[in-house]
PDB file of N, CA and C in Angstrom:
ATOM      1  N   MET A 176      19.199 -33.879   7.941  1.00 66.00           N
ATOM      2  CA  MET A 176      20.245 -32.969   8.389  1.00 66.00           C
ATOM      3  C   MET A 176      19.716 -31.536   8.358  1.00 66.00           C
ATOM      4  N   ALA A 177      20.006 -30.764   9.361  1.00 81.00           N
ATOM      5  CA  ALA A 177      19.549 -29.375   9.447  1.00 81.00           C
ATOM      6  C   ALA A 177      20.340 -28.494   8.485  1.00 81.00           C
ATOM      7  N   TRP A 178      19.668 -27.460   7.991  1.00 84.00           N
ATOM      8  CA  TRP A 178      20.321 -26.502   7.093  1.00 84.00           C
ATOM      9  C   TRP A 178      21.433 -25.787   7.839  1.00 84.00           C
ATOM     10  N   GLN A 179      22.517 -25.534   7.147  1.00 90.00           N
ATOM     11  CA  GLN A 179      23.636 -24.774   7.689  1.00 90.00           C
ATOM     12  C   GLN A 179      24.026 -23.707   6.679  1.00 90.00           C
ATOM     13  N   ALA A 180      24.258 -22.497   7.148  1.00 93.00           N
ATOM     14  CA  ALA A 180      24.728 -21.430   6.262  1.00 93.00           C
ATOM     15  C   ALA A 180      26.135 -21.766   5.775  1.00 93.00           C
ATOM     16  N   ASP A 181      26.414 -21.433   4.532  1.00 95.00           N
ATOM     17  CA  ASP A 181      27.726 -21.675   3.942  1.00 95.00           C
ATOM     18  C   ASP A 181      28.504 -20.361   3.947  1.00 95.00           C
ATOM     19  N   PRO A 182      29.461 -20.200   4.857  1.00 95.00           N
ATOM     20  CA  PRO A 182      30.195 -18.943   4.941  1.00 95.00           C
ATOM     21  C   PRO A 182      31.107 -18.665   3.753  1.00 95.00           C
ATOM     22  N   SER A 183      31.283 -19.643   2.864  1.00 97.00           N
ATOM     23  CA  SER A 183      32.118 -19.405   1.682  1.00 97.00           C
ATOM     24  C   SER A 183      31.314 -18.802   0.524  1.00 97.00           C
ATOM     25  N   ALA A 184      29.979 -18.755   0.646  1.00 97.00           N
ATOM     26  CA  ALA A 184      29.148 -18.173  -0.417  1.00 97.00           C
ATOM     27  C   ALA A 184      29.443 -16.671  -0.512  1.00 97.00           C
ATOM     28  N   SER A 185      29.425 -16.174  -1.732  1.00 98.00           N
ATOM     29  CA  SER A 185      29.701 -14.745  -1.939  1.00 98.00           C
ATOM     30  C   SER A 185      28.412 -14.015  -2.313  1.00 98.00           C
ATOM     31  N   PHE A 186      28.446 -12.693  -2.198  1.00 97.00           N
ATOM     32  CA  PHE A 186      27.306 -11.875  -2.591  1.00 97.00           C
ATOM     33  C   PHE A 186      27.172 -11.955  -4.112  1.00 97.00           C
ATOM     34  N   ASP A 187      25.971 -12.293  -4.584  1.00 97.00           N
ATOM     35  CA  ASP A 187      25.736 -12.463  -6.015  1.00 97.00           C
ATOM     36  C   ASP A 187      25.025 -11.249  -6.598  1.00 97.00           C
ATOM     37  N   ARG A 188      23.820 -10.944  -6.056  1.00 95.00           N
ATOM     38  CA  ARG A 188      23.093  -9.776  -6.563  1.00 95.00           C
ATOM     39  C   ARG A 188      22.122  -9.264  -5.512  1.00 95.00           C
ATOM     40  N   ARG A 189      21.924  -7.974  -5.558  1.00 94.00           N
ATOM     41  CA  ARG A 189      20.996  -7.323  -4.623  1.00 94.00           C
ATOM     42  C   ARG A 189      19.569  -7.709  -4.996  1.00 94.00           C
ATOM     43  N   LEU A 190      18.727  -7.866  -3.995  1.00 94.00           N
ATOM     44  CA  LEU A 190      17.303  -8.100  -4.196  1.00 94.00           C
ATOM     45  C   LEU A 190      16.595  -6.774  -3.950  1.00 94.00           C
ATOM     46  N   GLY A 191      16.013  -6.220  -4.979  1.00 92.00           N
ATOM     47  CA  GLY A 191      15.316  -4.943  -4.839  1.00 92.00           C
ATOM     48  C   GLY A 191      16.232  -3.767  -5.094  1.00 92.00           C
ATOM     49  N   LEU A 192      15.777  -2.611  -4.651  1.00 89.00           N
ATOM     50  CA  LEU A 192      16.512  -1.372  -4.856  1.00 89.00           C
ATOM     51  C   LEU A 192      17.643  -1.239  -3.844  1.00 89.00           C
ATOM     52  N   SER A 193      18.657  -0.477  -4.205  1.00 87.00           N
ATOM     53  CA  SER A 193      19.736  -0.204  -3.254  1.00 87.00           C
ATOM     54  C   SER A 193      19.188   0.685  -2.140  1.00 87.00           C
ATOM     55  N   PRO A 194      19.841   0.697  -0.987  1.00 87.00           N
ATOM     56  CA  PRO A 194      19.382   1.577   0.092  1.00 87.00           C
ATOM     57  C   PRO A 194      19.304   3.039  -0.352  1.00 87.00           C
ATOM     58  N   GLN A 195      20.242   3.488  -1.158  1.00 85.00           N
ATOM     59  CA  GLN A 195      20.248   4.878  -1.608  1.00 85.00           C
ATOM     60  C   GLN A 195      19.088   5.168  -2.563  1.00 85.00           C
ATOM     61  N   GLU A 196      18.640   4.174  -3.327  1.00 87.00           N
ATOM     62  CA  GLU A 196      17.479   4.370  -4.208  1.00 87.00           C
ATOM     63  C   GLU A 196      16.187   4.437  -3.396  1.00 87.00           C
ATOM     64  N   ARG A 197      16.112   3.679  -2.309  1.00 84.00           N
ATOM     65  CA  ARG A 197      14.925   3.700  -1.451  1.00 84.00           C
ATOM     66  C   ARG A 197      14.902   4.928  -0.553  1.00 84.00           C
ATOM     67  N   ASP A 198      16.089   5.376  -0.131  1.00 81.00           N
ATOM     68  CA  ASP A 198      16.187   6.482   0.821  1.00 81.00           C
ATOM     69  C   ASP A 198      17.409   7.324   0.475  1.00 81.00           C
ATOM     70  N   PRO A 199      17.214   8.426  -0.225  1.00 78.00           N
ATOM     71  CA  PRO A 199      18.339   9.267  -0.643  1.00 78.00           C
ATOM     72  C   PRO A 199      19.200   9.764   0.523  1.00 78.00           C
ATOM     73  N   ASP A 200      18.658   9.764   1.729  1.00 77.00           N
ATOM     74  CA  ASP A 200      19.425  10.213   2.887  1.00 77.00           C
ATOM     75  C   ASP A 200      20.334   9.123   3.460  1.00 77.00           C
ATOM     76  N   CYS A 201      20.244   7.920   2.913  1.00 79.00           N
ATOM     77  CA  CYS A 201      21.047   6.807   3.410  1.00 79.00           C
ATOM     78  C   CYS A 201      22.524   7.043   3.059  1.00 79.00           C
ATOM     79  N   ASP A 202      23.360   6.991   4.075  1.00 74.00           N
ATOM     80  CA  ASP A 202      24.796   7.113   3.863  1.00 74.00           C
ATOM     81  C   ASP A 202      25.504   6.280   4.927  1.00 74.00           C
ATOM     82  N   ASP A 203      26.799   6.407   5.041  1.00 67.00           N
ATOM     83  CA  ASP A 203      27.575   5.600   5.981  1.00 67.00           C
ATOM     84  C   ASP A 203      27.206   5.846   7.438  1.00 67.00           C
ATOM     85  N   LYS A 204      26.532   6.939   7.728  1.00 61.00           N
ATOM     86  CA  LYS A 204      26.197   7.273   9.108  1.00 61.00           C
ATOM     87  C   LYS A 204      24.788   6.832   9.491  1.00 61.00           C
ATOM     88  N   LYS A 205      24.076   6.156   8.583  1.00 66.00           N
ATOM     89  CA  LYS A 205      22.692   5.779   8.828  1.00 66.00           C
ATOM     90  C   LYS A 205      22.515   4.286   8.564  1.00 66.00           C
ATOM     91  N   THR A 206      21.637   3.667   9.318  1.00 72.00           N
ATOM     92  CA  THR A 206      21.330   2.264   9.079  1.00 72.00           C
ATOM     93  C   THR A 206      20.672   2.122   7.720  1.00 72.00           C
ATOM     94  N   CYS A 207      21.176   1.234   6.914  1.00 86.00           N
ATOM     95  CA  CYS A 207      20.653   1.032   5.563  1.00 86.00           C
ATOM     96  C   CYS A 207      20.377  -0.447   5.337  1.00 86.00           C
ATOM     97  N   PRO A 208      19.182  -0.918   5.698  1.00 91.00           N
ATOM     98  CA  PRO A 208      18.844  -2.330   5.509  1.00 91.00           C
ATOM     99  C   PRO A 208      18.965  -2.730   4.044  1.00 91.00           C
ATOM    100  N   ASP A 209      19.261  -4.004   3.818  1.00 92.00           N
ATOM    101  CA  ASP A 209      19.487  -4.482   2.457  1.00 92.00           C
ATOM    102  C   ASP A 209      19.239  -5.985   2.404  1.00 92.00           C
ATOM    103  N   MET A 210      19.009  -6.504   1.192  1.00 94.00           N
ATOM    104  CA  MET A 210      18.839  -7.944   0.968  1.00 94.00           C
ATOM    105  C   MET A 210      19.665  -8.348  -0.240  1.00 94.00           C
ATOM    106  N   TRP A 211      20.346  -9.490  -0.125  1.00 95.00           N
ATOM    107  CA  TRP A 211      21.199  -9.985  -1.210  1.00 95.00           C
ATOM    108  C   TRP A 211      21.005 -11.481  -1.418  1.00 95.00           C
ATOM    109  N   ARG A 212      20.987 -11.901  -2.674  1.00 95.00           N
ATOM    110  CA  ARG A 212      21.065 -13.327  -2.993  1.00 95.00           C
ATOM    111  C   ARG A 212      22.540 -13.684  -2.979  1.00 95.00           C
ATOM    112  N   LEU A 213      22.858 -14.812  -2.366  1.00 97.00           N
ATOM    113  CA  LEU A 213      24.237 -15.284  -2.323  1.00 97.00           C
ATOM    114  C   LEU A 213      24.499 -16.255  -3.475  1.00 97.00           C
ATOM    115  N   SER A 214      25.746 -16.516  -3.736  1.00 97.00           N
ATOM    116  CA  SER A 214      26.135 -17.351  -4.876  1.00 97.00           C
ATOM    117  C   SER A 214      25.560 -18.766  -4.815  1.00 97.00           C
ATOM    118  N   ASN A 215      25.197 -19.241  -3.625  1.00 96.00           N
ATOM    119  CA  ASN A 215      24.618 -20.583  -3.493  1.00 96.00           C
ATOM    120  C   ASN A 215      23.086 -20.566  -3.452  1.00 96.00           C
ATOM    121  N   GLY A 216      22.471 -19.376  -3.670  1.00 93.00           N
ATOM    122  CA  GLY A 216      21.014 -19.263  -3.671  1.00 93.00           C
ATOM    123  C   GLY A 216      20.419 -18.851  -2.338  1.00 93.00           C
ATOM    124  N   ASP A 217      21.203 -18.862  -1.272  1.00 94.00           N
ATOM    125  CA  ASP A 217      20.709 -18.396   0.022  1.00 94.00           C
ATOM    126  C   ASP A 217      20.542 -16.873  -0.023  1.00 94.00           C
ATOM    127  N   VAL A 218      19.915 -16.316   0.988  1.00 95.00           N
ATOM    128  CA  VAL A 218      19.656 -14.875   1.039  1.00 95.00           C
ATOM    129  C   VAL A 218      20.279 -14.292   2.310  1.00 95.00           C
ATOM    130  N   ALA A 219      20.994 -13.186   2.153  1.00 96.00           N
ATOM    131  CA  ALA A 219      21.554 -12.450   3.289  1.00 96.00           C
ATOM    132  C   ALA A 219      20.700 -11.209   3.520  1.00 96.00           C
ATOM    133  N   VAL A 220      20.353 -10.960   4.780  1.00 95.00           N
ATOM    134  CA  VAL A 220      19.532  -9.813   5.145  1.00 95.00           C
ATOM    135  C   VAL A 220      20.331  -8.927   6.091  1.00 95.00           C
ATOM    136  N   ILE A 221      20.396  -7.646   5.778  1.00 93.00           N
ATOM    137  CA  ILE A 221      21.060  -6.674   6.642  1.00 93.00           C
ATOM    138  C   ILE A 221      19.966  -5.836   7.289  1.00 93.00           C
ATOM    139  N   GLY A 222      19.874  -5.911   8.600  1.00 94.00           N
ATOM    140  CA  GLY A 222      18.849  -5.185   9.326  1.00 94.00           C
ATOM    141  C   GLY A 222      19.268  -5.015  10.775  1.00 94.00           C
ATOM    142  N   GLN A 223      18.334  -4.643  11.604  1.00 94.00           N
ATOM    143  CA  GLN A 223      18.634  -4.445  13.024  1.00 94.00           C
ATOM    144  C   GLN A 223      18.440  -5.747  13.786  1.00 94.00           C
ATOM    145  N   ASP A 224      19.438  -6.109  14.561  1.00 96.00           N
ATOM    146  CA  ASP A 224      19.392  -7.316  15.388  1.00 96.00           C
ATOM    147  C   ASP A 224      18.514  -7.037  16.604  1.00 96.00           C
ATOM    148  N   LEU A 225      17.317  -7.635  16.619  1.00 97.00           N
ATOM    149  CA  LEU A 225      16.390  -7.470  17.749  1.00 97.00           C
ATOM    150  C   LEU A 225      16.148  -8.793  18.473  1.00 97.00           C
ATOM    151  N   THR A 226      17.152  -9.669  18.410  1.00 97.00           N
ATOM    152  CA  THR A 226      17.029 -10.977  19.043  1.00 97.00           C
ATOM    153  C   THR A 226      16.658 -10.857  20.510  1.00 97.00           C
ATOM    154  N   GLU A 227      17.385 -10.040  21.237  1.00 96.00           N
ATOM    155  CA  GLU A 227      17.130  -9.913  22.679  1.00 96.00           C
ATOM    156  C   GLU A 227      15.737  -9.365  22.952  1.00 96.00           C
ATOM    157  N   THR A 228      15.278  -8.444  22.131  1.00 97.00           N
ATOM    158  CA  THR A 228      13.969  -7.824  22.319  1.00 97.00           C
ATOM    159  C   THR A 228      12.838  -8.834  22.141  1.00 97.00           C
ATOM    160  N   TYR A 229      12.964  -9.699  21.124  1.00 97.00           N
ATOM    161  CA  TYR A 229      11.884 -10.626  20.794  1.00 97.00           C
ATOM    162  C   TYR A 229      12.038 -12.015  21.421  1.00 97.00           C
ATOM    163  N   GLN A 230      13.191 -12.320  21.982  1.00 95.00           N
ATOM    164  CA  GLN A 230      13.473 -13.672  22.481  1.00 95.00           C
ATOM    165  C   GLN A 230      12.368 -14.218  23.380  1.00 95.00           C
ATOM    166  N   THR A 231      11.841 -13.404  24.268  1.00 94.00           N
ATOM    167  CA  THR A 231      10.821 -13.882  25.211  1.00 94.00           C
ATOM    168  C   THR A 231       9.402 -13.744  24.665  1.00 94.00           C
ATOM    169  N   ARG A 232       9.268 -13.218  23.442  1.00 96.00           N
ATOM    170  CA  ARG A 232       7.926 -12.991  22.881  1.00 96.00           C
ATOM    171  C   ARG A 232       7.681 -13.784  21.596  1.00 96.00           C
ATOM    172  N   LEU A 233       8.489 -14.797  21.342  1.00 97.00           N
ATOM    173  CA  LEU A 233       8.319 -15.571  20.116  1.00 97.00           C
ATOM    174  C   LEU A 233       7.000 -16.344  20.161  1.00 97.00           C
ATOM    175  N   PRO A 234       6.326 -16.460  19.010  1.00 97.00           N
ATOM    176  CA  PRO A 234       5.073 -17.225  18.974  1.00 97.00           C
ATOM    177  C   PRO A 234       5.317 -18.702  19.306  1.00 97.00           C
ATOM    178  N   GLU A 235       4.271 -19.363  19.719  1.00 97.00           N
ATOM    179  CA  GLU A 235       4.327 -20.793  20.009  1.00 97.00           C
ATOM    180  C   GLU A 235       4.915 -21.538  18.803  1.00 97.00           C
ATOM    181  N   GLY A 236       5.856 -22.406  19.062  1.00 96.00           N
ATOM    182  CA  GLY A 236       6.456 -23.204  18.000  1.00 96.00           C
ATOM    183  C   GLY A 236       7.611 -22.542  17.277  1.00 96.00           C
ATOM    184  N   VAL A 237       7.947 -21.303  17.631  1.00 96.00           N
ATOM    185  CA  VAL A 237       9.055 -20.584  17.005  1.00 96.00           C
ATOM    186  C   VAL A 237      10.221 -20.544  17.989  1.00 96.00           C
ATOM    187  N   ALA A 238      11.412 -20.856  17.503  1.00 94.00           N
ATOM    188  CA  ALA A 238      12.595 -20.860  18.360  1.00 94.00           C
ATOM    189  C   ALA A 238      13.793 -20.340  17.580  1.00 94.00           C
ATOM    190  N   LEU A 239      14.740 -19.799  18.293  1.00 94.00           N
ATOM    191  CA  LEU A 239      16.005 -19.371  17.699  1.00 94.00           C
ATOM    192  C   LEU A 239      17.072 -20.357  18.147  1.00 94.00           C
ATOM    193  N   GLY A 240      17.741 -20.968  17.177  1.00 91.00           N
ATOM    194  CA  GLY A 240      18.785 -21.922  17.485  1.00 91.00           C
ATOM    195  C   GLY A 240      20.092 -21.230  17.808  1.00 91.00           C
ATOM    196  N   THR A 241      21.034 -22.003  18.278  1.00 90.00           N
ATOM    197  CA  THR A 241      22.358 -21.480  18.571  1.00 90.00           C
ATOM    198  C   THR A 241      22.927 -20.820  17.324  1.00 90.00           C
ATOM    199  N   GLY A 242      23.375 -19.592  17.470  1.00 91.00           N
ATOM    200  CA  GLY A 242      23.949 -18.865  16.341  1.00 91.00           C
ATOM    201  C   GLY A 242      22.939 -18.127  15.485  1.00 91.00           C
ATOM    202  N   GLU A 243      21.647 -18.303  15.750  1.00 94.00           N
ATOM    203  CA  GLU A 243      20.634 -17.598  14.967  1.00 94.00           C
ATOM    204  C   GLU A 243      20.293 -16.267  15.625  1.00 94.00           C
ATOM    205  N   ARG A 244      19.982 -15.287  14.785  1.00 96.00           N
ATOM    206  CA  ARG A 244      19.602 -13.959  15.254  1.00 96.00           C
ATOM    207  C   ARG A 244      18.298 -13.567  14.570  1.00 96.00           C
ATOM    208  N   LEU A 245      17.467 -12.807  15.247  1.00 96.00           N
ATOM    209  CA  LEU A 245      16.235 -12.287  14.671  1.00 96.00           C
ATOM    210  C   LEU A 245      16.547 -10.874  14.175  1.00 96.00           C
ATOM    211  N   VAL A 246      16.442 -10.701  12.861  1.00 96.00           N
ATOM    212  CA  VAL A 246      16.783  -9.426  12.224  1.00 96.00           C
ATOM    213  C   VAL A 246      15.519  -8.806  11.657  1.00 96.00           C
ATOM    214  N   VAL A 247      15.333  -7.518  11.905  1.00 96.00           N
ATOM    215  CA  VAL A 247      14.156  -6.797  11.426  1.00 96.00           C
ATOM    216  C   VAL A 247      14.575  -5.813  10.346  1.00 96.00           C
ATOM    217  N   ILE A 248      13.793  -5.800   9.254  1.00 93.00           N
ATOM    218  CA  ILE A 248      14.007  -4.856   8.157  1.00 93.00           C
ATOM    219  C   ILE A 248      12.703  -4.112   7.900  1.00 93.00           C
ATOM    220  N   PRO A 249      12.759  -2.923   7.316  1.00 90.00           N
ATOM    221  CA  PRO A 249      11.536  -2.215   6.976  1.00 90.00           C
ATOM    222  C   PRO A 249      10.742  -3.004   5.928  1.00 90.00           C
ATOM    223  N   GLY A 250       9.438  -2.929   6.009  1.00 92.00           N
ATOM    224  CA  GLY A 250       8.596  -3.626   5.043  1.00 92.00           C
ATOM    225  C   GLY A 250       8.875  -3.234   3.607  1.00 92.00           C
ATOM    226  N   ASN A 251       9.264  -1.974   3.372  1.00 90.00           N
ATOM    227  CA  ASN A 251       9.485  -1.551   1.991  1.00 90.00           C
ATOM    228  C   ASN A 251      10.728  -2.201   1.374  1.00 90.00           C
ATOM    229  N   VAL A 252      11.666  -2.678   2.197  1.00 90.00           N
ATOM    230  CA  VAL A 252      12.829  -3.391   1.657  1.00 90.00           C
ATOM    231  C   VAL A 252      12.353  -4.693   1.002  1.00 90.00           C
ATOM    232  N   LEU A 253      11.492  -5.420   1.691  1.00 90.00           N
ATOM    233  CA  LEU A 253      10.948  -6.661   1.134  1.00 90.00           C
ATOM    234  C   LEU A 253      10.042  -6.368  -0.055  1.00 90.00           C
ATOM    235  N   SER A 254       9.213  -5.328   0.037  1.00 91.00           N
ATOM    236  CA  SER A 254       8.318  -4.973  -1.070  1.00 91.00           C
ATOM    237  C   SER A 254       9.103  -4.670  -2.346  1.00 91.00           C
ATOM    238  N   HIS A 255      10.189  -3.915  -2.204  1.00 89.00           N
ATOM    239  CA  HIS A 255      11.009  -3.591  -3.380  1.00 89.00           C
ATOM    240  C   HIS A 255      11.750  -4.813  -3.911  1.00 89.00           C
ATOM    241  N   ALA A 256      11.991  -5.794  -3.061  1.00 90.00           N
ATOM    242  CA  ALA A 256      12.701  -7.009  -3.476  1.00 90.00           C
ATOM    243  C   ALA A 256      11.780  -8.027  -4.132  1.00 90.00           C
ATOM    244  N   LYS A 257      10.476  -7.861  -3.999  1.00 91.00           N
ATOM    245  CA  LYS A 257       9.512  -8.858  -4.476  1.00 91.00           C
ATOM    246  C   LYS A 257       9.750  -9.258  -5.930  1.00 91.00           C
ATOM    247  N   LYS A 258      10.033  -8.286  -6.779  1.00 89.00           N
ATOM    248  CA  LYS A 258      10.229  -8.595  -8.202  1.00 89.00           C
ATOM    249  C   LYS A 258      11.455  -9.473  -8.446  1.00 89.00           C
ATOM    250  N   ASP A 259      12.404  -9.493  -7.503  1.00 88.00           N
ATOM    251  CA  ASP A 259      13.630 -10.257  -7.651  1.00 88.00           C
ATOM    252  C   ASP A 259      13.574 -11.612  -6.955  1.00 88.00           C
ATOM    253  N   ILE A 260      12.476 -11.913  -6.262  1.00 86.00           N
ATOM    254  CA  ILE A 260      12.339 -13.166  -5.534  1.00 86.00           C
ATOM    255  C   ILE A 260      11.497 -14.126  -6.369  1.00 86.00           C
ATOM    256  N   LEU A 261      12.079 -15.276  -6.663  1.00 81.00           N
ATOM    257  CA  LEU A 261      11.401 -16.264  -7.490  1.00 81.00           C
ATOM    258  C   LEU A 261      10.219 -16.873  -6.747  1.00 81.00           C
ATOM    259  N   ASP A 262       9.174 -17.196  -7.488  1.00 78.00           N
ATOM    260  CA  ASP A 262       8.026 -17.896  -6.902  1.00 78.00           C
ATOM    261  C   ASP A 262       8.437 -19.318  -6.553  1.00 78.00           C
ATOM    262  N   ALA A 263       7.844 -19.844  -5.493  1.00 62.00           N
ATOM    263  CA  ALA A 263       8.161 -21.220  -5.070  1.00 62.00           C
ATOM    264  C   ALA A 263       7.527 -22.207  -6.014  1.00 62.00           C
TER     265      ALA A 263
END
């Protein structure tokens, strides 16, 4: 069975620094990417939706399913989250 996101999961804890800690200029008028662990262990990513931009340029073997979006975040968001991401 394919994985399905659980819309009933709640935000549990932020992964990495808050947007304001990474960028003091971040406020309600600016895009502020973020990453959160959800209550079921899944991860929510807040970033820019570039699905349309990348749709025709996906690498061989990569596809976006119905309802999936390609979201881009700054590299430093992931770097700051590294300490909060468990090793596999």
